[in-house]
mmCIF file of C-alpha atoms in Angstrom:
data_model
loop_
_atom_site.group_PDB
_atom_site.id
_atom_site.type_symbol
_atom_site.label_atom_id
_atom_site.label_comp_id
_atom_site.label_asym_id
_atom_site.label_seq_id
_atom_site.Cartn_x
_atom_site.Cartn_y
_atom_site.Cartn_z
ATOM 1 C CA UNK A 1 -17.768 0.128 8.597
ATOM 2 C CA UNK A 2 -18.501 1.522 12.067
ATOM 3 C CA UNK A 3 -14.934 2.818 12.416
ATOM 4 C CA UNK A 4 -15.155 4.578 9.052
ATOM 5 C CA UNK A 5 -18.554 6.128 9.767
ATOM 6 C CA UNK A 6 -17.464 7.279 13.229
ATOM 7 C CA UNK A 7 -14.304 8.838 11.814
ATOM 8 C CA UNK A 8 -16.150 10.702 9.063
ATOM 9 C CA UNK A 9 -18.478 12.180 11.679
ATOM 10 C CA UNK A 10 -15.542 13.344 13.816
ATOM 11 C CA UNK A 11 -13.939 15.554 11.159
ATOM 12 C CA UNK A 12 -14.794 19.099 12.188
ATOM 13 C CA UNK A 13 -14.254 22.647 10.973
ATOM 14 C CA UNK A 14 -11.002 24.447 11.752
ATOM 15 C CA UNK A 15 -10.740 26.945 14.604
ATOM 16 C CA UNK A 16 -11.597 30.173 12.755
ATOM 17 C CA UNK A 17 -10.947 32.413 15.756
ATOM 18 C CA UNK A 18 -7.418 31.066 16.072
ATOM 19 C CA UNK A 19 -6.884 31.504 12.339
ATOM 20 C CA UNK A 20 -7.981 35.137 12.645
ATOM 21 C CA UNK A 21 -5.509 35.619 15.503
ATOM 22 C CA UNK A 22 -2.760 34.115 13.376
ATOM 23 C CA UNK A 23 -3.565 36.484 10.511
ATOM 24 C CA UNK A 24 -3.493 39.494 12.824
ATOM 25 C CA UNK A 25 -0.126 38.507 14.287
ATOM 26 C CA UNK A 26 1.399 37.816 10.877
ATOM 27 C CA UNK A 27 0.308 41.266 9.711
ATOM 28 C CA UNK A 28 2.068 42.834 12.701
ATOM 29 C CA UNK A 29 5.449 41.204 12.013
ATOM 30 C CA UNK A 30 8.379 43.140 10.570
ATOM 31 C CA UNK A 31 7.712 42.468 6.894
ATOM 32 C CA UNK A 32 5.314 43.627 4.207
ATOM 33 C CA UNK A 33 1.959 41.938 4.709
ATOM 34 C CA UNK A 34 1.787 38.605 2.912
ATOM 35 C CA UNK A 35 5.405 38.772 1.788
ATOM 36 C CA UNK A 36 6.197 35.283 3.085
ATOM 37 C CA UNK A 37 3.489 33.897 0.820
ATOM 38 C CA UNK A 38 2.594 30.270 1.363
ATOM 39 C CA UNK A 39 4.501 30.096 4.654
ATOM 40 C CA UNK A 40 1.981 32.556 6.061
ATOM 41 C CA UNK A 41 -0.938 30.570 4.651
ATOM 42 C CA UNK A 42 0.567 27.461 6.223
ATOM 43 C CA UNK A 43 0.904 29.117 9.627
ATOM 44 C CA UNK A 44 -2.736 30.239 9.535
ATOM 45 C CA UNK A 45 -4.028 26.806 8.534
ATOM 46 C CA UNK A 46 -1.909 25.095 11.198
ATOM 47 C CA UNK A 47 -3.337 27.430 13.836
ATOM 48 C CA UNK A 48 -6.820 26.441 12.724
ATOM 49 C CA UNK A 49 -6.066 22.724 12.800
ATOM 50 C CA UNK A 50 -4.389 22.632 16.199
ATOM 51 C CA UNK A 51 -6.308 25.434 17.892
ATOM 52 C CA UNK A 52 -2.991 26.981 18.889
ATOM 53 C CA UNK A 53 -1.115 29.997 17.588
ATOM 54 C CA UNK A 54 2.228 28.205 17.890
ATOM 55 C CA UNK A 55 1.602 24.447 17.529
ATOM 56 C CA UNK A 56 4.382 22.033 18.426
ATOM 57 C CA UNK A 57 5.283 19.848 15.430
ATOM 58 C CA UNK A 58 8.354 18.100 16.755
ATOM 59 C CA UNK A 59 7.154 14.513 16.365
ATOM 60 C CA UNK A 60 6.809 13.742 12.673
ATOM 61 C CA UNK A 61 5.640 10.329 11.460
ATOM 62 C CA UNK A 62 5.753 9.114 7.881
ATOM 63 C CA UNK A 63 3.412 6.211 7.109
ATOM 64 C CA UNK A 64 4.138 4.058 4.052
ATOM 65 C CA UNK A 65 1.410 1.725 2.794
ATOM 66 C CA UNK A 66 2.629 -1.272 0.778
ATOM 67 C CA UNK A 67 0.376 -3.221 -1.578
ATOM 68 C CA UNK A 68 0.432 -5.157 -4.839
ATOM 69 C CA UNK A 69 -1.842 -4.904 -7.863
ATOM 70 C CA UNK A 70 -3.392 -7.593 -10.034
ATOM 71 C CA UNK A 71 -3.364 -5.198 -12.980
ATOM 72 C CA UNK A 72 0.439 -5.489 -13.047
ATOM 73 C CA UNK A 73 -0.045 -8.581 -15.230
ATOM 74 C CA UNK A 74 -1.208 -6.253 -18.016
ATOM 75 C CA UNK A 75 2.330 -4.896 -18.464
ATOM 76 C CA UNK A 76 1.632 -1.409 -17.089
ATOM 77 C CA UNK A 77 4.943 -1.077 -15.233
ATOM 78 C CA UNK A 78 8.551 -1.133 -16.365
ATOM 79 C CA UNK A 79 9.405 -3.250 -13.294
ATOM 80 C CA UNK A 80 8.305 -6.751 -12.208
ATOM 81 C CA UNK A 81 5.832 -7.105 -9.356
ATOM 82 C CA UNK A 82 8.504 -8.658 -7.117
ATOM 83 C CA UNK A 83 10.061 -5.203 -6.746
ATOM 84 C CA UNK A 84 7.324 -4.274 -4.251
ATOM 85 C CA UNK A 85 8.633 -6.845 -1.771
ATOM 86 C CA UNK A 86 12.253 -6.063 -2.587
ATOM 87 C CA UNK A 87 11.711 -2.376 -1.897
ATOM 88 C CA UNK A 88 9.998 -3.066 1.419
ATOM 89 C CA UNK A 89 13.043 -5.103 2.415
ATOM 90 C CA UNK A 90 15.133 -2.082 1.395
ATOM 91 C CA UNK A 91 12.991 0.228 3.557
ATOM 92 C CA UNK A 92 13.383 -2.092 6.516
ATOM 93 C CA UNK A 93 17.159 -2.170 5.960
ATOM 94 C CA UNK A 94 17.262 1.652 5.896
ATOM 95 C CA UNK A 95 18.598 1.724 2.342
ATOM 96 C CA UNK A 96 16.010 3.589 0.262
ATOM 97 C CA UNK A 97 15.586 7.224 -0.711
ATOM 98 C CA UNK A 98 12.730 7.610 1.751
ATOM 99 C CA UNK A 99 14.946 6.427 4.613
ATOM 100 C CA UNK A 100 17.557 9.048 3.827
ATOM 101 C CA UNK A 101 15.111 11.895 3.281
ATOM 102 C CA UNK A 102 12.938 11.039 6.284
ATOM 103 C CA UNK A 103 15.979 11.029 8.551
ATOM 104 C CA UNK A 104 17.048 14.386 7.130
ATOM 105 C CA UNK A 105 13.602 15.824 7.862
ATOM 106 C CA UNK A 106 13.351 14.289 11.320
ATOM 107 C CA UNK A 107 10.500 11.916 10.493
ATOM 108 C CA UNK A 108 9.996 8.442 11.954
ATOM 109 C CA UNK A 109 9.042 5.763 9.406
ATOM 110 C CA UNK A 110 6.168 3.340 9.844
ATOM 111 C CA UNK A 111 5.826 0.743 7.074
ATOM 112 C CA UNK A 112 2.520 -1.104 6.750
ATOM 113 C CA UNK A 113 1.836 -4.262 4.737
ATOM 114 C CA UNK A 114 -1.757 -3.626 3.747
ATOM 115 C CA UNK A 115 -1.796 -5.790 0.640
ATOM 116 C CA UNK A 116 1.515 -7.284 -0.470
ATOM 117 C CA UNK A 117 1.472 -10.615 -2.280
ATOM 118 C CA UNK A 118 4.432 -11.900 -0.295
ATOM 119 C CA UNK A 119 4.788 -11.972 3.480
ATOM 120 C CA UNK A 120 7.813 -10.499 5.231
ATOM 121 C CA UNK A 121 8.825 -11.687 8.683
ATOM 122 C CA UNK A 122 10.214 -8.549 10.270
ATOM 123 C CA UNK A 123 9.164 -6.959 13.544
ATOM 124 C CA UNK A 124 9.650 -3.488 12.036
ATOM 125 C CA UNK A 125 6.870 -4.137 9.517
ATOM 126 C CA UNK A 126 3.286 -3.474 10.575
ATOM 127 C CA UNK A 127 1.284 -6.479 9.389
ATOM 128 C CA UNK A 128 -2.247 -5.376 8.466
ATOM 129 C CA UNK A 129 -2.829 -7.259 5.210
ATOM 130 C CA UNK A 130 -6.380 -7.064 3.859
ATOM 131 C CA UNK A 131 -5.560 -9.449 1.016
ATOM 132 C CA UNK A 132 -2.517 -10.527 -0.985
ATOM 133 C CA UNK A 133 -2.782 -7.897 -3.705
ATOM 134 C CA UNK A 134 -5.793 -6.589 -5.591
ATOM 135 C CA UNK A 135 -7.464 -8.408 -8.466
ATOM 136 C CA UNK A 136 -6.824 -7.490 -12.099
ATOM 137 C CA UNK A 137 -9.268 -4.621 -12.524
ATOM 138 C CA UNK A 138 -9.623 -5.231 -16.270
ATOM 139 C CA UNK A 139 -11.425 -8.480 -15.432
ATOM 140 C CA UNK A 140 -13.482 -7.367 -12.457
ATOM 141 C CA UNK A 141 -13.321 -5.073 -9.411
ATOM 142 C CA UNK A 142 -9.918 -4.624 -7.815
ATOM 143 C CA UNK A 143 -11.436 -5.557 -4.459
ATOM 144 C CA UNK A 144 -14.788 -5.974 -2.800
ATOM 145 C CA UNK A 145 -16.529 -3.059 -1.130
ATOM 146 C CA UNK A 146 -15.883 -4.729 2.225
ATOM 147 C CA UNK A 147 -12.170 -4.989 1.482
ATOM 148 C CA UNK A 148 -12.068 -1.319 0.505
ATOM 149 C CA UNK A 149 -13.687 -0.358 3.811
ATOM 150 C CA UNK A 150 -11.288 -2.650 5.649
ATOM 151 C CA UNK A 151 -8.276 -0.993 4.021
ATOM 152 C CA UNK A 152 -9.615 2.476 4.858
ATOM 153 C CA UNK A 153 -10.036 1.392 8.462
ATOM 154 C CA UNK A 154 -6.485 0.039 8.589
ATOM 155 C CA UNK A 155 -5.312 3.532 7.665
ATOM 156 C CA UNK A 156 -7.579 5.142 10.245
ATOM 157 C CA UNK A 157 -6.242 2.854 12.962
ATOM 158 C CA UNK A 158 -2.622 3.498 11.948
ATOM 159 C CA UNK A 159 -3.188 7.258 12.131
ATOM 160 C CA UNK A 160 -4.904 6.928 15.501
ATOM 161 C CA UNK A 161 -2.078 4.780 16.864
ATOM 162 C CA UNK A 162 0.565 7.192 15.575
ATOM 163 C CA UNK A 163 -1.156 10.127 17.286
ATOM 164 C CA UNK A 164 -1.567 8.162 20.518
ATOM 165 C CA UNK A 165 2.179 7.481 20.393
ATOM 166 C CA UNK A 166 2.894 11.211 20.070
ATOM 167 C CA UNK A 167 2.751 12.112 16.367
ATOM 168 C CA UNK A 168 2.171 15.826 15.812
ATOM 169 C CA UNK A 169 2.057 15.708 12.014
ATOM 170 C CA UNK A 170 1.793 12.785 9.578
ATOM 171 C CA UNK A 171 3.069 12.455 6.024
ATOM 172 C CA UNK A 172 1.982 9.746 3.610
ATOM 173 C CA UNK A 173 3.767 7.470 1.178
ATOM 174 C CA UNK A 174 3.416 4.130 -0.593
ATOM 175 C CA UNK A 175 5.033 1.353 -2.523
ATOM 176 C CA UNK A 176 3.375 -1.000 -4.985
ATOM 177 C CA UNK A 177 4.434 -1.845 -8.521
ATOM 178 C CA UNK A 178 1.796 -0.697 -11.056
ATOM 179 C CA UNK A 179 0.090 1.660 -8.593
ATOM 180 C CA UNK A 180 0.090 4.693 -10.895
ATOM 181 C CA UNK A 181 -2.418 2.724 -12.989
ATOM 182 C CA UNK A 182 -5.207 2.526 -10.368
ATOM 183 C CA UNK A 183 -4.329 6.031 -9.217
ATOM 184 C CA UNK A 184 -4.881 7.386 -12.717
ATOM 185 C CA UNK A 185 -8.090 5.369 -12.974
ATOM 186 C CA UNK A 186 -9.414 6.826 -9.704
ATOM 187 C CA UNK A 187 -8.538 10.334 -10.917
ATOM 188 C CA UNK A 188 -10.202 9.798 -14.301
ATOM 189 C CA UNK A 189 -13.422 8.435 -12.800
ATOM 190 C CA UNK A 190 -13.791 11.162 -10.181
ATOM 191 C CA UNK A 191 -12.969 14.044 -12.539
ATOM 192 C CA UNK A 192 -14.006 12.806 -15.972
ATOM 193 C CA UNK A 193 -10.679 13.979 -17.402
ATOM 194 C CA UNK A 194 -9.299 12.469 -20.602
ATOM 195 C CA UNK A 195 -6.859 9.643 -19.831
ATOM 196 C CA UNK A 196 -4.435 11.027 -22.403
ATOM 197 C CA UNK A 197 -4.067 14.113 -20.194
ATOM 198 C CA UNK A 198 -3.538 12.361 -16.862
ATOM 199 C CA UNK A 199 -1.642 9.112 -17.513
ATOM 200 C CA UNK A 200 2.149 9.284 -17.257
ATOM 201 C CA UNK A 201 5.227 7.099 -17.520
ATOM 202 C CA UNK A 202 5.101 5.774 -13.958
ATOM 203 C CA UNK A 203 8.334 3.905 -13.310
ATOM 204 C CA UNK A 204 9.650 4.742 -16.771
ATOM 205 C CA UNK A 205 7.431 3.386 -19.531
ATOM 206 C CA UNK A 206 8.204 4.224 -23.141
ATOM 207 C CA UNK A 207 5.596 5.701 -25.497
ATOM 208 C CA UNK A 208 4.133 2.310 -26.393
ATOM 209 C CA UNK A 209 4.003 1.406 -22.727
ATOM 210 C CA UNK A 210 2.028 4.546 -21.902
ATOM 211 C CA UNK A 211 -0.427 3.780 -24.733
ATOM 212 C CA UNK A 212 -0.931 0.287 -23.318
ATOM 213 C CA UNK A 213 -1.433 1.731 -19.839
ATOM 214 C CA UNK A 214 -4.136 4.080 -21.115
ATOM 215 C CA UNK A 215 -5.853 1.196 -22.880
ATOM 216 C CA UNK A 216 -5.720 -0.947 -19.731
ATOM 217 C CA UNK A 217 -7.238 1.809 -17.582
ATOM 218 C CA UNK A 218 -9.990 2.433 -20.114
ATOM 219 C CA UNK A 219 -10.814 -1.266 -20.237
ATOM 220 C CA UNK A 220 -10.968 -1.404 -16.447
ATOM 221 C CA UNK A 221 -13.309 1.580 -16.284
ATOM 222 C CA UNK A 222 -15.504 0.213 -19.072
ATOM 223 C CA UNK A 223 -15.744 -3.205 -17.439
ATOM 224 C CA UNK A 224 -16.465 -2.050 -13.884
ATOM 225 C CA UNK A 225 -18.457 1.101 -14.655
ATOM 226 C CA UNK A 226 -17.720 2.682 -11.240
ATOM 227 C CA UNK A 227 -20.184 5.260 -9.946
ATOM 228 C CA UNK A 228 -18.249 8.502 -9.471
ATOM 229 C CA UNK A 229 -20.826 9.634 -6.913
ATOM 230 C CA UNK A 230 -19.984 6.626 -4.740
ATOM 231 C CA UNK A 231 -16.388 6.915 -3.538
ATOM 232 C CA UNK A 232 -16.344 3.401 -2.104
ATOM 233 C CA UNK A 233 -17.462 1.975 -5.437
ATOM 234 C CA UNK A 234 -14.696 3.834 -7.273
ATOM 235 C CA UNK A 235 -12.106 2.686 -4.739
ATOM 236 C CA UNK A 236 -13.242 -0.934 -4.852
ATOM 237 C CA UNK A 237 -13.620 -1.051 -8.636
ATOM 238 C CA UNK A 238 -10.379 0.541 -9.840
ATOM 239 C CA UNK A 239 -8.403 1.530 -6.727
ATOM 240 C CA UNK A 240 -5.675 -0.048 -4.653
ATOM 241 C CA UNK A 241 -5.231 -1.231 -1.089
ATOM 242 C CA UNK A 242 -2.443 1.265 -0.388
ATOM 243 C CA UNK A 243 -4.564 4.052 -1.877
ATOM 244 C CA UNK A 244 -7.356 3.114 0.522
ATOM 245 C CA UNK A 245 -4.895 2.846 3.411
ATOM 246 C CA UNK A 246 -3.488 6.329 2.830
ATOM 247 C CA UNK A 247 -6.998 7.753 2.457
ATOM 248 C CA UNK A 248 -7.766 6.220 5.834
ATOM 249 C CA UNK A 249 -4.656 7.791 7.363
ATOM 250 C CA UNK A 250 -5.818 11.182 6.111
ATOM 251 C CA UNK A 251 -9.323 10.743 7.481
ATOM 252 C CA UNK A 252 -8.080 9.372 10.801
ATOM 253 C CA UNK A 253 -5.551 12.140 11.326
ATOM 254 C CA UNK A 254 -8.104 14.811 10.447
ATOM 255 C CA UNK A 255 -10.558 13.359 12.961
ATOM 256 C CA UNK A 256 -7.826 13.720 15.583
ATOM 257 C CA UNK A 257 -7.053 17.286 14.491
ATOM 258 C CA UNK A 258 -3.620 16.619 13.008
ATOM 259 C CA UNK A 259 -2.149 17.910 9.766
ATOM 260 C CA UNK A 260 -1.429 15.424 6.972
ATOM 261 C CA UNK A 261 1.004 15.901 4.075
ATOM 262 C CA UNK A 262 0.236 14.538 0.597
ATOM 263 C CA UNK A 263 3.033 13.137 -1.571
ATOM 264 C CA UNK A 264 2.839 12.310 -5.279
ATOM 265 C CA UNK A 265 0.218 10.891 -7.619
ATOM 266 C CA UNK A 266 -0.739 7.828 -5.583
ATOM 267 C CA UNK A 267 -0.935 9.733 -2.303
ATOM 268 C CA UNK A 268 -2.915 12.444 -4.092
ATOM 269 C CA UNK A 269 -5.351 9.832 -5.432
ATOM 270 C CA UNK A 270 -5.822 8.781 -1.818
ATOM 271 C CA UNK A 271 -6.434 12.411 -0.865
ATOM 272 C CA UNK A 272 -9.022 12.755 -3.624
ATOM 273 C CA UNK A 273 -10.741 9.587 -2.398
ATOM 274 C CA UNK A 274 -10.747 10.871 1.189
ATOM 275 C CA UNK A 275 -12.177 14.171 -0.053
ATOM 276 C CA UNK A 276 -14.961 12.394 -1.922
ATOM 277 C CA UNK A 277 -15.807 10.499 1.275
ATOM 278 C CA UNK A 278 -15.665 13.649 3.422
ATOM 279 C CA UNK A 279 -15.048 17.037 1.743
ATOM 280 C CA UNK A 280 -14.065 18.598 5.074
ATOM 281 C CA UNK A 281 -10.901 16.500 5.240
ATOM 282 C CA UNK A 282 -9.167 18.804 2.758
ATOM 283 C CA UNK A 283 -8.886 21.463 5.462
ATOM 284 C CA UNK A 284 -6.399 19.178 7.209
ATOM 285 C CA UNK A 285 -4.411 18.267 4.095
ATOM 286 C CA UNK A 286 -1.277 19.970 2.836
ATOM 287 C CA UNK A 287 0.405 19.499 -0.551
ATOM 288 C CA UNK A 288 4.127 18.944 -0.881
ATOM 289 C CA UNK A 289 5.751 18.692 -4.302
ATOM 290 C CA UNK A 290 4.522 18.653 -7.874
ATOM 291 C CA UNK A 291 5.174 15.248 -9.390
ATOM 292 C CA UNK A 292 6.330 14.768 -12.960
ATOM 293 C CA UNK A 293 3.226 12.566 -13.364
ATOM 294 C CA UNK A 294 0.687 14.710 -15.283
ATOM 295 C CA UNK A 295 -2.289 13.593 -13.230
ATOM 296 C CA UNK A 296 -0.816 14.869 -9.981
ATOM 297 C CA UNK A 297 -1.409 18.564 -10.599
ATOM 298 C CA UNK A 298 -4.933 17.754 -11.792
ATOM 299 C CA UNK A 299 -5.740 16.321 -8.375
ATOM 300 C CA UNK A 300 -4.280 19.373 -6.644
ATOM 301 C CA UNK A 301 -6.549 21.519 -8.801
ATOM 302 C CA UNK A 302 -9.543 19.393 -7.815
ATOM 303 C CA UNK A 303 -8.645 19.858 -4.139
ATOM 304 C CA UNK A 304 -7.827 23.565 -4.591
ATOM 305 C CA UNK A 305 -4.271 23.043 -3.352
ATOM 306 C CA UNK A 306 -0.975 24.253 -4.805
ATOM 307 C CA UNK A 307 2.329 22.374 -4.467
ATOM 308 C CA UNK A 308 5.155 24.017 -2.552
ATOM 309 C CA UNK A 309 8.062 22.622 -4.563
ATOM 310 C CA UNK A 310 8.747 21.235 -8.050
ATOM 311 C CA UNK A 311 11.838 19.067 -8.291
ATOM 312 C CA UNK A 312 10.553 16.923 -11.187
ATOM 313 C CA UNK A 313 10.310 13.945 -8.836
ATOM 314 C CA UNK A 314 8.211 10.845 -9.524
ATOM 315 C CA UNK A 315 9.647 8.240 -7.163
ATOM 316 C CA UNK A 316 6.817 7.887 -4.674
ATOM 317 C CA UNK A 317 7.489 6.411 -1.221
ATOM 318 C CA UNK A 318 6.499 9.792 0.220
ATOM 319 C CA UNK A 319 9.814 11.368 -0.742
ATOM 320 C CA UNK A 320 8.230 14.696 -1.694
ATOM 321 C CA UNK A 321 6.102 14.745 1.440
ATOM 322 C CA UNK A 322 9.028 14.366 3.841
ATOM 323 C CA UNK A 323 11.025 16.968 1.916
ATOM 324 C CA UNK A 324 8.245 19.455 2.684
ATOM 325 C CA UNK A 325 8.118 18.733 6.429
ATOM 326 C CA UNK A 326 10.724 21.374 7.416
ATOM 327 C CA UNK A 327 8.495 24.050 5.873
ATOM 328 C CA UNK A 328 5.963 23.443 8.638
ATOM 329 C CA UNK A 329 8.583 24.054 11.327
ATOM 330 C CA UNK A 330 9.604 27.265 9.619
ATOM 331 C CA UNK A 331 6.005 28.445 9.325
ATOM 332 C CA UNK A 332 5.609 28.088 13.093
ATOM 333 C CA UNK A 333 9.035 29.657 13.717
ATOM 334 C CA UNK A 334 8.065 32.713 11.692
ATOM 335 C CA UNK A 335 4.787 33.436 13.459
ATOM 336 C CA UNK A 336 6.269 32.678 16.895
ATOM 337 C CA UNK A 337 9.763 34.159 16.785
ATOM 338 C CA UNK A 338 9.675 37.183 14.482
ATOM 339 C CA UNK A 339 9.371 40.576 16.135
ATOM 340 C CA UNK A 340 6.398 42.831 15.570
ATOM 341 C CA UNK A 341 6.900 46.355 14.241
ATOM 342 C CA UNK A 342 6.228 47.704 17.739
ATOM 343 C CA UNK A 343 8.666 45.317 19.437
ATOM 344 C CA UNK A 344 11.448 46.064 16.964
ATOM 345 C CA UNK A 345 10.835 49.794 16.733
ATOM 346 C CA UNK A 346 10.460 49.528 12.967
ATOM 347 C CA UNK A 347 8.179 51.921 11.128
ATOM 348 C CA UNK A 348 5.205 50.477 9.274
ATOM 349 C CA UNK A 349 4.387 51.332 5.682
ATOM 350 C CA UNK A 350 2.967 54.802 5.081
ATOM 351 C CA UNK A 351 -0.791 55.073 5.437
#
């Protein structure tokens, strides 16, 4: 708990003076003011996070949290629970979508076992297991409060280690069969939104499967009665270990003044949890894509963020987050390398 409390206290405001400088420079560049839209907003926010007009973002690290879910036994996924382990093997063998997309975006992968049922003996896997999967949240809390704190602190430590090893920016991803179920539960508890408006197909459920998923989430919420004003209670009652781990990554990176990129629904549920623990963390968070999962955009709205791309993706793993990473390079390139009107001898708009 000490690590979590210390981290929450270390998350500070952005450098407003540097953000003002960034705005002034952007307005002097050879373009209509604001014409590069969200790239300009990104450049300003990055300046505030790093305290530099032209931050270096060369070293990109993508952290994947892997965990299993007891609620999988309620038939809320189209795939068996064993796929979690199989996919981690695939990550380690460099054969998954995230491997391909991360390489294309120049991001180094770090895969963390925070709560898989099975153990994998591979030196490339970070072994930080809190427990072998969560409990079935329809029959009791998914984890204890202490386990939730432990998982958050695993994420904090992984973010800290990544930064100490040179990470300039961190993106987040996950793997865990059935994890859209706790993610939707976390969203519903924090926001009070109707489950029918936020629960999606996940890995490909049919209509009956979605109805069952909604019923399972409602039963879990009714049984545990999580207190939406207590983020740790919500996380422990109906959350997931990888959700907690990613929330910890976000908090840890923010405390070390690094930008963090959100992925899809599960990563966004982690972001919402981190925000409920420390509202100031959102200043360090960036969206990426809009997932096909209906609850995803609802979380963005809660965080007052807007996705940069919409490719109708719903894979997870952090695939949308790594796809967005080149945008950050371009935002810095624009503010650093474009000429001003004065430098280029270009006339400004008429007064």
